[in-house]
Short mmCIF file of C-alpha atoms and ligand atoms in Angstrom, two decimals:
data_model
loop_
_atom_site.label_atom_id
_atom_site.label_comp_id
_atom_site.label_asym_id
_atom_site.label_seq_id
_atom_site.Cartn_x
_atom_site.Cartn_y
_atom_site.Cartn_z
CA MET A 1 116.72 90.51 120.34
CA ILE A 2 114.42 90.16 117.36
CA PRO A 3 111.39 92.36 116.68
CA PRO A 4 107.97 90.80 117.35
CA LYS A 5 106.92 87.88 115.14
CA PRO A 6 103.70 85.89 115.54
CA THR A 7 104.06 82.44 117.05
CA PRO A 8 103.42 79.96 114.23
CA ARG A 9 100.95 77.13 114.76
CA PRO A 10 102.08 73.50 115.15
CA ASP A 11 102.76 71.72 111.86
CA LYS A 12 99.78 69.39 112.09
CA VAL A 13 96.29 70.62 112.92
CA THR A 14 92.83 69.44 111.96
CA LEU A 15 90.81 71.43 109.44
CA TRP A 16 88.55 72.57 112.25
CA GLN A 17 91.47 73.88 114.32
CA TYR A 18 92.86 75.57 111.23
CA LEU A 19 89.61 77.42 110.62
CA LYS A 20 89.46 78.51 114.24
CA LEU A 21 93.01 79.84 114.05
CA PHE A 22 92.16 81.57 110.84
CA ARG A 23 89.28 83.46 112.30
CA LYS A 24 91.72 84.80 114.84
CA ASP A 25 94.47 85.85 112.47
CA LEU A 26 96.03 85.03 109.12
CA LEU A 27 99.64 85.03 110.28
CA SER A 28 99.61 82.80 113.34
CA ALA A 29 97.43 80.32 111.41
CA GLN A 30 100.48 79.40 109.32
CA PRO A 31 103.06 76.78 110.30
CA GLN A 32 106.75 77.50 110.88
CA ARG A 33 107.75 75.41 107.86
CA LEU A 34 106.38 78.05 105.46
CA TYR A 35 109.39 80.24 106.26
CA ARG A 36 111.58 77.57 104.63
CA ALA A 37 109.21 76.16 102.02
CA TRP A 38 109.43 77.05 98.33
CA MET A 39 105.81 76.09 97.88
CA ALA A 40 102.97 74.73 100.00
CA GLU A 41 99.65 73.24 99.00
CA PHE A 42 96.40 73.60 100.93
CA ARG A 43 93.62 71.28 99.90
CA THR A 44 90.04 72.08 100.68
CA PRO A 45 86.98 70.16 99.49
CA PHE A 46 86.20 72.89 96.92
CA PHE A 47 89.47 74.24 95.59
CA ARG A 48 93.21 74.18 96.11
CA SER A 49 95.48 76.95 97.30
CA TYR A 50 99.19 77.12 96.64
CA LEU A 51 101.42 79.43 98.58
CA VAL A 52 104.41 80.12 96.35
CA ASN A 53 107.53 81.29 98.09
CA GLN A 54 110.21 80.82 95.46
CA PRO A 55 111.41 83.88 93.53
CA ASP A 56 111.19 82.46 90.02
CA VAL A 57 107.63 81.17 90.53
CA VAL A 58 106.59 84.52 92.02
CA ASP A 59 108.21 86.13 89.00
CA THR A 60 106.18 83.96 86.60
CA VAL A 61 102.92 84.93 88.29
CA LEU A 62 103.56 88.66 88.73
CA LYS A 63 105.91 89.57 85.90
CA GLN A 64 106.23 86.95 83.15
CA ARG A 65 102.60 85.95 82.58
CA PRO A 66 100.43 88.22 84.75
CA ASP A 67 97.47 87.98 82.34
CA ASP A 68 97.23 84.25 83.05
CA PHE A 69 96.92 84.93 86.79
CA PRO A 70 94.15 87.50 87.33
CA LYS A 71 93.11 88.70 90.75
CA SER A 72 91.00 86.17 92.53
CA ASN A 73 87.32 87.01 92.84
CA ARG A 74 87.21 85.25 96.15
CA ILE A 75 89.15 88.16 97.56
CA SER A 76 87.49 90.96 95.67
CA GLU A 77 84.08 90.05 97.04
CA GLY A 78 84.55 91.68 100.44
CA LEU A 79 85.55 95.00 98.93
CA ARG A 80 83.05 95.23 96.10
CA PRO A 81 80.37 97.31 97.91
CA LEU A 82 82.92 99.98 98.66
CA LEU A 83 85.28 99.88 95.72
CA GLY A 84 82.91 99.01 92.86
CA ASN A 85 84.96 98.71 89.67
CA SER A 86 88.11 100.25 91.01
CA VAL A 87 91.53 99.49 89.54
CA PHE A 88 92.27 97.34 92.58
CA LEU A 89 89.55 94.84 91.67
CA THR A 90 89.27 94.84 87.89
CA ASN A 91 91.08 92.53 85.49
CA GLY A 92 91.83 92.36 81.76
CA GLU A 93 91.08 95.24 79.40
CA THR A 94 89.13 97.36 81.93
CA TRP A 95 92.07 97.23 84.33
CA LYS A 96 94.58 98.10 81.58
CA ARG A 97 92.55 101.14 80.52
CA GLN A 98 92.25 102.35 84.12
CA ARG A 99 96.00 102.07 84.67
CA ARG A 100 96.69 104.04 81.47
CA ILE A 101 94.72 106.93 82.93
CA ILE A 102 95.95 106.70 86.53
CA ASP A 103 99.65 105.96 86.11
CA PRO A 104 100.70 109.36 84.69
CA ALA A 105 99.45 111.06 87.88
CA PHE A 106 101.99 109.10 89.92
CA GLU A 107 105.02 109.60 87.73
CA GLY A 108 108.21 111.12 89.14
CA GLY A 109 107.65 114.70 88.02
CA ARG A 110 104.14 114.76 89.45
CA LEU A 111 105.36 113.42 92.78
CA ARG A 112 107.52 116.48 93.16
CA ASP A 113 104.34 118.56 92.91
CA THR A 114 102.73 116.65 95.78
CA PHE A 115 105.64 117.41 98.12
CA PRO A 116 104.26 120.64 99.69
CA ALA A 117 101.00 118.84 100.51
CA MET A 118 102.87 115.94 102.11
CA LEU A 119 105.04 118.30 104.11
CA GLY A 120 101.93 120.16 105.28
CA ALA A 121 100.43 116.91 106.55
CA ALA A 122 103.69 115.96 108.30
CA GLN A 123 103.83 119.32 110.07
CA ALA A 124 100.16 119.11 111.08
CA CYS A 125 100.90 115.71 112.63
CA VAL A 126 103.76 117.23 114.65
CA ASP A 127 101.46 120.01 115.86
CA ARG A 128 98.79 117.56 117.00
CA LEU A 129 101.35 115.38 118.77
CA ARG A 130 102.83 118.33 120.68
CA ASP A 131 99.78 118.32 122.95
CA GLN A 132 100.50 114.74 123.93
CA THR A 133 104.20 114.86 124.74
CA GLY A 134 105.18 113.09 127.94
CA THR A 135 102.27 110.65 127.56
CA VAL A 136 101.81 107.18 126.12
CA VAL A 137 100.12 107.31 122.72
CA GLU A 138 98.62 104.76 120.34
CA CYS A 139 100.68 105.08 117.17
CA GLU A 140 98.40 103.34 114.66
CA GLU A 141 95.74 105.94 115.33
CA ILE A 142 98.25 108.75 114.89
CA THR A 143 99.71 107.38 111.67
CA SER A 144 96.24 106.58 110.24
CA HIS A 145 95.21 110.15 110.81
CA ALA A 146 98.44 111.48 109.27
CA ALA A 147 98.31 109.18 106.23
CA ALA A 148 94.64 110.04 105.60
CA ASP A 149 95.63 113.70 105.79
CA VAL A 150 98.34 113.11 103.17
CA ILE A 151 95.83 111.49 100.82
CA PHE A 152 93.23 114.25 101.15
CA ARG A 153 95.77 117.02 100.73
CA THR A 154 97.48 115.45 97.69
CA LEU A 155 94.30 114.21 96.02
CA PHE A 156 91.79 116.99 96.75
CA SER A 157 93.87 119.82 98.23
CA VAL A 158 91.93 119.68 101.52
CA PRO A 159 93.24 118.76 104.97
CA ILE A 160 91.69 116.01 107.08
CA GLU A 161 89.94 118.67 109.18
CA ASP A 162 87.72 119.43 106.20
CA GLU A 163 84.17 118.34 107.07
CA VAL A 164 83.69 115.85 104.24
CA ALA A 165 87.23 114.47 104.56
CA ALA A 166 86.77 113.90 108.29
CA GLN A 167 83.51 112.02 107.70
CA VAL A 168 85.07 109.82 105.01
CA PHE A 169 87.92 109.00 107.38
CA ASP A 170 85.61 108.06 110.26
CA LYS A 171 83.42 105.88 108.09
CA PHE A 172 86.40 104.07 106.61
CA GLN A 173 87.56 103.21 110.11
CA ASP A 174 84.15 101.64 110.80
CA TYR A 175 84.16 99.80 107.50
CA GLN A 176 87.48 98.20 108.29
CA ARG A 177 86.37 97.07 111.69
CA GLN A 178 83.60 95.13 109.98
CA GLN A 179 85.82 93.54 107.31
CA PRO A 180 88.59 92.18 109.45
CA LEU A 181 89.92 89.28 107.43
CA LEU A 182 89.78 90.02 103.78
CA ASN A 183 92.00 87.28 102.57
CA LEU A 184 90.12 84.65 104.44
CA ALA A 185 88.04 83.59 101.47
CA ALA A 186 91.07 82.29 99.59
CA PHE A 187 91.77 79.74 102.28
CA MET A 188 88.31 78.97 103.53
CA PRO A 189 86.91 75.75 102.13
CA ILE A 190 83.64 77.28 101.00
CA PRO A 191 82.30 76.76 97.49
CA ARG A 192 82.36 79.73 95.16
CA ARG A 193 78.61 79.77 94.61
CA VAL A 194 77.72 80.46 98.23
CA PRO A 195 76.82 84.14 98.24
CA ARG A 196 78.92 85.96 100.78
CA LEU A 197 76.43 88.36 102.20
CA HIS A 198 77.60 91.69 103.43
CA SER A 199 76.05 92.81 106.64
CA ARG A 200 73.55 95.62 106.50
CA THR A 201 75.88 97.97 108.36
CA THR A 202 78.73 97.21 105.94
CA ARG A 203 76.51 98.04 103.00
CA ARG A 204 75.15 101.20 104.60
CA ASN A 205 78.65 102.33 105.46
CA ALA A 206 79.91 101.72 101.95
CA LYS A 207 76.96 103.66 100.57
CA ASP A 208 77.63 106.61 102.87
CA ILE A 209 81.32 106.70 101.98
CA ARG A 210 80.51 106.58 98.29
CA ALA A 211 77.98 109.41 98.65
CA LEU A 212 80.61 111.60 100.32
CA ILE A 213 83.22 110.80 97.69
CA THR A 214 80.67 111.46 94.94
CA ARG A 215 80.15 114.92 96.40
CA LEU A 216 83.90 115.66 96.37
CA THR A 217 84.24 114.33 92.82
CA SER A 218 81.24 116.19 91.40
CA GLU A 219 82.37 119.45 92.98
CA ARG A 220 85.75 118.92 91.42
CA ALA A 221 84.22 118.22 88.00
CA GLU A 222 82.45 121.59 88.23
CA LEU A 223 85.67 123.41 89.11
CA ILE A 224 87.46 121.72 86.22
CA ALA A 225 84.68 122.82 83.86
CA LYS A 226 85.05 126.40 85.10
CA GLY A 227 88.82 126.27 84.77
CA GLN A 228 89.23 126.91 88.51
CA ALA A 229 90.44 123.51 89.74
CA PRO A 230 93.61 123.21 91.84
CA ASP A 231 96.45 121.30 90.20
CA ASP A 232 96.34 118.17 92.38
CA LEU A 233 96.08 114.42 91.80
CA ALA A 234 92.27 114.45 91.43
CA THR A 235 92.38 117.09 88.69
CA LYS A 236 95.22 115.28 86.98
CA ILE A 237 93.39 111.96 86.93
CA MET A 238 90.04 113.47 85.94
CA THR A 239 91.51 115.39 83.01
CA THR A 240 93.78 112.67 81.63
CA PRO A 241 92.21 110.88 78.66
CA ASP A 242 93.03 107.26 77.92
CA PRO A 243 95.70 107.58 75.20
CA GLU A 244 94.07 104.72 73.28
CA THR A 245 90.39 105.72 73.33
CA GLY A 246 90.60 109.43 74.19
CA ARG A 247 87.99 108.92 76.94
CA CYS A 248 88.31 110.23 80.51
CA PHE A 249 86.83 108.60 83.61
CA ASP A 250 83.16 109.43 84.17
CA THR A 251 82.09 110.48 87.68
CA ARG A 252 81.11 106.98 88.76
CA GLU A 253 84.40 105.48 87.67
CA MET A 254 86.28 108.28 89.35
CA VAL A 255 84.41 107.60 92.61
CA ASP A 256 85.59 103.97 92.44
CA GLN A 257 89.18 105.12 91.96
CA VAL A 258 89.08 107.72 94.74
CA ALA A 259 87.77 105.07 97.11
CA ILE A 260 90.73 102.80 96.37
CA PHE A 261 93.32 105.59 96.53
CA PHE A 262 91.98 106.44 99.89
CA LEU A 263 91.83 102.89 101.19
CA ALA A 264 95.03 101.52 99.60
CA GLY A 265 96.89 104.74 100.20
CA HIS A 266 96.22 105.40 103.84
CA GLU A 267 95.80 102.02 105.51
CA THR A 268 99.07 100.70 104.14
CA SER A 269 101.20 103.77 104.81
CA ALA A 270 99.72 104.05 108.30
CA SER A 271 100.58 100.45 109.10
CA ALA A 272 104.14 100.81 107.78
CA LEU A 273 104.75 104.02 109.66
CA ALA A 274 103.39 102.74 112.96
CA TRP A 275 105.64 99.65 112.81
CA THR A 276 108.61 101.82 111.88
CA LEU A 277 108.03 104.01 114.92
CA TYR A 278 107.91 100.91 117.10
CA LEU A 279 111.20 99.68 115.60
CA MET A 280 112.74 103.08 116.27
CA ALA A 281 111.72 102.84 119.92
CA LEU A 282 113.18 99.33 120.06
CA TYR A 283 116.48 100.42 118.47
CA PRO A 284 117.16 103.90 119.92
CA GLU A 285 120.58 104.10 118.24
CA TRP A 286 118.81 104.11 114.87
CA GLN A 287 116.30 106.62 116.11
CA GLU A 288 119.12 109.02 117.03
CA LYS A 289 120.78 108.59 113.63
CA LEU A 290 117.53 109.40 111.86
CA SER A 291 116.87 112.39 114.07
CA ALA A 292 120.28 113.82 113.20
CA GLU A 293 119.80 113.15 109.51
CA ALA A 294 116.39 114.87 109.65
CA GLN A 295 118.11 118.26 110.00
CA ALA A 296 118.26 118.10 106.20
CA LEU A 297 114.56 118.95 106.27
CA ASP A 298 115.39 122.50 107.37
CA ALA A 299 115.53 123.20 103.66
CA SER A 300 111.80 122.29 103.31
CA ASP A 301 112.19 121.46 99.65
CA PHE A 302 111.79 118.34 97.61
CA ALA A 303 115.56 117.88 97.20
CA ALA A 304 115.82 117.38 100.97
CA VAL A 305 113.96 114.08 100.68
CA SER A 306 116.80 112.56 98.70
CA LYS A 307 119.11 113.29 101.65
CA LEU A 308 117.03 111.06 103.98
CA ARG A 309 119.07 108.00 103.07
CA LEU A 310 119.06 106.28 106.46
CA SER A 311 115.39 107.02 106.89
CA ARG A 312 114.72 105.27 103.59
CA ASP A 313 116.81 102.25 104.59
CA VAL A 314 114.94 102.01 107.89
CA PHE A 315 111.54 102.38 106.23
CA ARG A 316 112.49 99.75 103.65
CA GLU A 317 113.53 97.37 106.42
CA ALA A 318 110.24 97.98 108.25
CA LEU A 319 108.38 97.16 105.01
CA ARG A 320 110.35 93.92 104.85
CA LEU A 321 109.58 92.82 108.41
CA TYR A 322 106.00 94.10 108.48
CA PRO A 323 104.78 94.28 104.87
CA PRO A 324 101.46 96.14 105.15
CA VAL A 325 99.90 93.85 102.54
CA PRO A 326 100.95 90.47 103.94
CA MET A 327 99.48 88.28 101.22
CA MET A 328 98.02 88.63 97.72
CA VAL A 329 95.90 86.12 95.88
CA ARG A 330 95.68 85.27 92.19
CA GLU A 331 93.83 82.55 90.32
CA THR A 332 95.00 80.11 87.65
CA THR A 333 93.15 80.29 84.32
CA CYS A 334 94.80 77.25 82.75
CA PRO A 335 96.56 74.15 84.09
CA GLU A 336 99.99 75.03 85.48
CA HIS A 337 103.02 73.02 86.48
CA PHE A 338 104.89 74.53 89.42
CA ARG A 339 107.87 72.85 91.04
CA GLY A 340 107.01 69.49 89.55
CA ARG A 341 103.40 69.66 90.69
CA ASP A 342 100.25 69.96 88.60
CA VAL A 343 98.21 72.97 89.58
CA PRO A 344 94.66 72.74 88.22
CA THR A 345 92.69 75.60 86.62
CA GLY A 346 90.80 77.68 89.19
CA SER A 347 93.40 77.20 91.95
CA GLN A 348 94.20 80.05 94.29
CA ILE A 349 97.81 81.21 94.11
CA VAL A 350 98.89 82.93 97.31
CA LEU A 351 101.87 85.26 97.13
CA SER A 352 103.05 86.11 100.58
CA PRO A 353 105.34 89.12 101.03
CA TRP A 354 105.27 88.18 104.70
CA HIS A 355 106.89 84.80 104.09
CA LEU A 356 109.06 85.77 101.12
CA HIS A 357 110.60 88.63 103.10
CA ARG A 358 111.59 86.18 105.82
CA GLN A 359 112.44 83.22 103.56
CA GLU A 360 115.13 81.49 105.59
CA ARG A 361 116.89 80.00 102.57
CA LEU A 362 117.40 83.43 100.99
CA TRP A 363 117.87 86.16 103.59
CA ASN A 364 120.72 86.44 106.07
CA ARG A 365 119.27 86.67 109.62
CA PRO A 366 115.75 87.13 108.21
CA ASP A 367 114.01 87.97 111.49
CA GLU A 368 116.53 90.62 112.59
CA PHE A 369 116.12 94.35 112.12
CA ASP A 370 119.15 95.51 110.17
CA PRO A 371 118.77 98.56 107.90
CA THR A 372 122.42 98.18 106.78
CA ARG A 373 121.54 94.95 104.99
CA TRP A 374 120.51 96.93 101.89
CA SER A 375 124.14 97.72 101.13
CA THR A 376 125.31 94.10 101.52
CA GLU A 377 125.50 91.58 98.67
CA ASN A 378 122.81 89.41 100.26
CA GLY A 379 120.53 92.39 100.88
CA LYS A 380 120.92 93.68 97.33
CA SER A 381 120.27 90.32 95.75
CA CYS A 382 117.26 89.65 98.00
CA GLN A 383 115.88 93.13 97.30
CA ARG A 384 115.84 92.20 93.61
CA LYS A 385 114.27 88.80 93.89
CA ALA A 386 112.58 88.35 97.27
CA TYR A 387 111.27 91.77 98.24
CA ILE A 388 107.76 92.69 97.09
CA PRO A 389 106.08 95.02 99.62
CA PHE A 390 104.47 96.85 96.68
CA SER A 391 103.99 93.69 94.59
CA ALA A 392 105.77 93.63 91.19
CA GLY A 393 105.19 93.59 87.45
CA PRO A 394 102.48 95.53 85.63
CA ARG A 395 100.13 95.32 88.61
CA VAL A 396 102.68 96.83 90.99
CA CYS A 397 101.26 99.35 93.50
CA THR A 398 100.48 102.61 91.74
CA GLY A 399 101.51 104.51 94.85
CA ALA A 400 104.91 102.85 95.42
CA GLY A 401 106.94 105.94 94.51
CA PHE A 402 104.54 108.14 96.42
CA ALA A 403 104.77 105.92 99.53
CA MET A 404 108.58 105.85 99.42
CA ILE A 405 108.59 109.64 99.67
CA GLU A 406 105.74 109.94 102.14
CA GLY A 407 107.06 107.27 104.57
CA PRO A 408 110.61 108.59 105.11
CA LEU A 409 109.34 112.19 105.08
CA LEU A 410 106.78 111.60 107.84
CA LEU A 411 109.16 109.41 109.81
CA SER A 412 112.00 111.92 109.70
CA THR A 413 109.73 114.86 110.47
CA LEU A 414 108.41 113.10 113.57
CA LEU A 415 111.85 112.00 114.79
CA ARG A 416 113.21 115.46 114.31
CA HIS A 417 110.79 116.76 116.93
CA PHE A 418 110.11 113.79 119.18
CA ARG A 419 111.68 110.74 120.74
CA PHE A 420 109.59 107.55 120.95
CA GLU A 421 110.13 105.08 123.80
CA VAL A 422 108.86 101.55 124.40
CA VAL A 423 106.42 100.99 127.24
CA GLU A 424 106.98 97.97 129.54
CA GLY A 425 104.49 95.17 128.98
CA ARG A 426 103.21 96.63 125.73
CA THR A 427 104.97 94.57 123.08
CA PRO A 428 102.83 94.67 119.93
CA VAL A 429 101.75 91.37 118.37
CA PRO A 430 101.46 91.49 114.56
CA VAL A 431 98.17 90.22 113.16
CA ALA A 432 96.87 90.38 109.60
CA HIS A 433 93.68 92.35 109.22
CA LEU A 434 93.17 94.41 106.09
CA THR A 435 96.83 95.24 106.60
CA VAL A 436 99.39 93.98 109.13
CA ARG A 437 98.40 95.60 112.38
CA SER A 438 99.19 95.10 116.00
CA LYS A 439 96.66 93.05 117.96
CA ASP A 440 96.18 95.70 120.64
CA GLY A 441 97.65 98.77 119.02
CA ILE A 442 101.21 100.12 119.13
CA TRP A 443 101.73 102.06 122.33
CA LEU A 444 104.78 104.27 122.77
CA ARG A 445 105.76 107.13 125.06
CA VAL A 446 106.37 110.32 123.11
CA VAL A 447 108.89 112.84 124.41
CA GLU A 448 109.65 116.25 122.89
CA ARG A 449 113.29 116.70 121.86
C1 HEM B 1 103.59 101.71 102.30
C2 HEM B 1 102.57 101.96 101.53
C3 HEM B 1 101.96 101.02 100.52
C4 HEM B 1 102.11 99.65 100.37
C5 HEM B 1 102.98 98.71 101.19
C6 HEM B 1 101.29 99.26 99.24
C7 HEM B 1 101.20 97.95 98.77
C8 HEM B 1 100.43 97.57 97.69
C9 HEM B 1 100.38 96.23 97.16
C10 HEM B 1 101.14 95.02 97.71
C11 HEM B 1 99.53 96.24 96.11
C12 HEM B 1 99.16 95.05 95.22
C13 HEM B 1 97.97 94.32 95.77
C14 HEM B 1 97.58 93.13 94.91
O1 HEM B 1 97.99 93.05 93.77
O2 HEM B 1 96.82 92.29 95.42
C15 HEM B 1 99.04 97.60 95.96
C16 HEM B 1 98.16 98.00 94.99
C17 HEM B 1 97.70 99.29 94.87
N1 HEM B 1 98.09 100.38 95.61
FE1 HEM B 1 99.45 100.41 97.09
N2 HEM B 1 100.66 100.36 98.74
C18 HEM B 1 101.04 101.46 99.48
C19 HEM B 1 100.64 102.78 99.27
C20 HEM B 1 99.80 103.19 98.29
C21 HEM B 1 99.45 104.58 98.03
C22 HEM B 1 99.99 105.77 98.81
C23 HEM B 1 98.54 104.58 97.01
C24 HEM B 1 97.83 105.71 96.31
C25 HEM B 1 97.89 106.94 96.62
C26 HEM B 1 98.35 103.18 96.61
C27 HEM B 1 97.50 102.77 95.61
C28 HEM B 1 97.40 101.47 95.16
C29 HEM B 1 96.51 101.07 94.06
C30 HEM B 1 95.59 101.98 93.27
C31 HEM B 1 96.71 99.70 93.88
C32 HEM B 1 96.02 98.79 92.85
C33 HEM B 1 96.93 98.62 91.66
C34 HEM B 1 96.42 97.60 90.66
O3 HEM B 1 95.81 96.60 91.04
O4 HEM B 1 96.66 97.81 89.45
N3 HEM B 1 99.13 102.39 97.41
N4 HEM B 1 99.62 98.39 96.92
#
């Protein structure tokens, strides 16, 4: 038995069929051969895309010469109204300055400080779920709520029940429903100069979200000025000057960053956690092991997290099979030569964690769920060179360390209290929206232990 994988399309399709498939979903629009290919070229009348699926080429783009491969504007477009000049979208010197200010907030020592807030969110999730035991629940909704709670508690020291937090959460959900296929633009044969108009609702929604976040940020600035601010991630980021210029973020810039922390930090973790719960229902023997291991959490302190070894292996394996960010796109700024092929300036370079994590020429039994693989030779070597759920190099996810604490902690806390069971006829089908989601949700029966 292998966990759900989208059915790939036939090798040969017309451009028209390809576009139709694409509108449906990014993953099933790709042919089977990409799981074996080192590189694939897509030609459109206006530009070329290259999916690179070979570790050393991925390494060149992400780690060796990242400045030569900035983020593609084709992708950024869809997020601009909401995220403005956030670290997720900027390039060059602006991006470097933003990372210098943000990175210290996510360093190891600081993560320890966020632990009580994360634990609070995990326990609140257990309390909410208690009312639903014995029923079939939709897990993506539950994990989205929990991950949003984690972000609000760690960033602003408020739970998701807070009035402003709850409104931000609701409006983000709407925003995502209207921006279903973000990566589309990199593959769509449309010329760059065609303005991609955002619908009126999308713009209004983005404006509302930004107004709410501006309120949170301004209130925090006042507390900082009075010396009464809580010691959380928002305070840390707002009071850290750029070591090179001595300047802090102004309110507008901070609003951009909060928007991305919220979006990048809760959508991704929610997706990963929902798929992990499904895998646990599919492999009950692993679920039992994790539940037993979760007794370590009795201690309720940060050190307990390091004891969740199996939970981490399981979460890591879920991130391999269902990487929340399935593809990333960069752009060439000078002529390149990859695998004997000339790649012109202005080409789109697609890095696909989805395909690299299942590259058949690298991984043993790539489509199987096997959390023990991380202690095998093949697993260790692939983890080094073919595993990029958080990307790699200087532009690696800021929240990677944070997510690797949050994920196992939430997972173990839930499994300590509940058992999750599959529901007949409800096998989830992975599709790529903003993150890898299930086409019709992830439905599981939840039983109290
Ligand atoms: C399982 C959870 C997560 C996954 C799989 C994930 C994955 C990623 C990936 C693949 C990127 C790179 C995207 C690209 O270059 O196109 C990224 C960037 C980013 N992530 Fe995460 N992320 C997760 C959680 C978080 C959390 C919890 C936060 C913050 C609290 C966060 C904040 C960011 C930010 C700010 C960036 C932009 C970094 C930059 O461009 O310099 N992420 N994430």
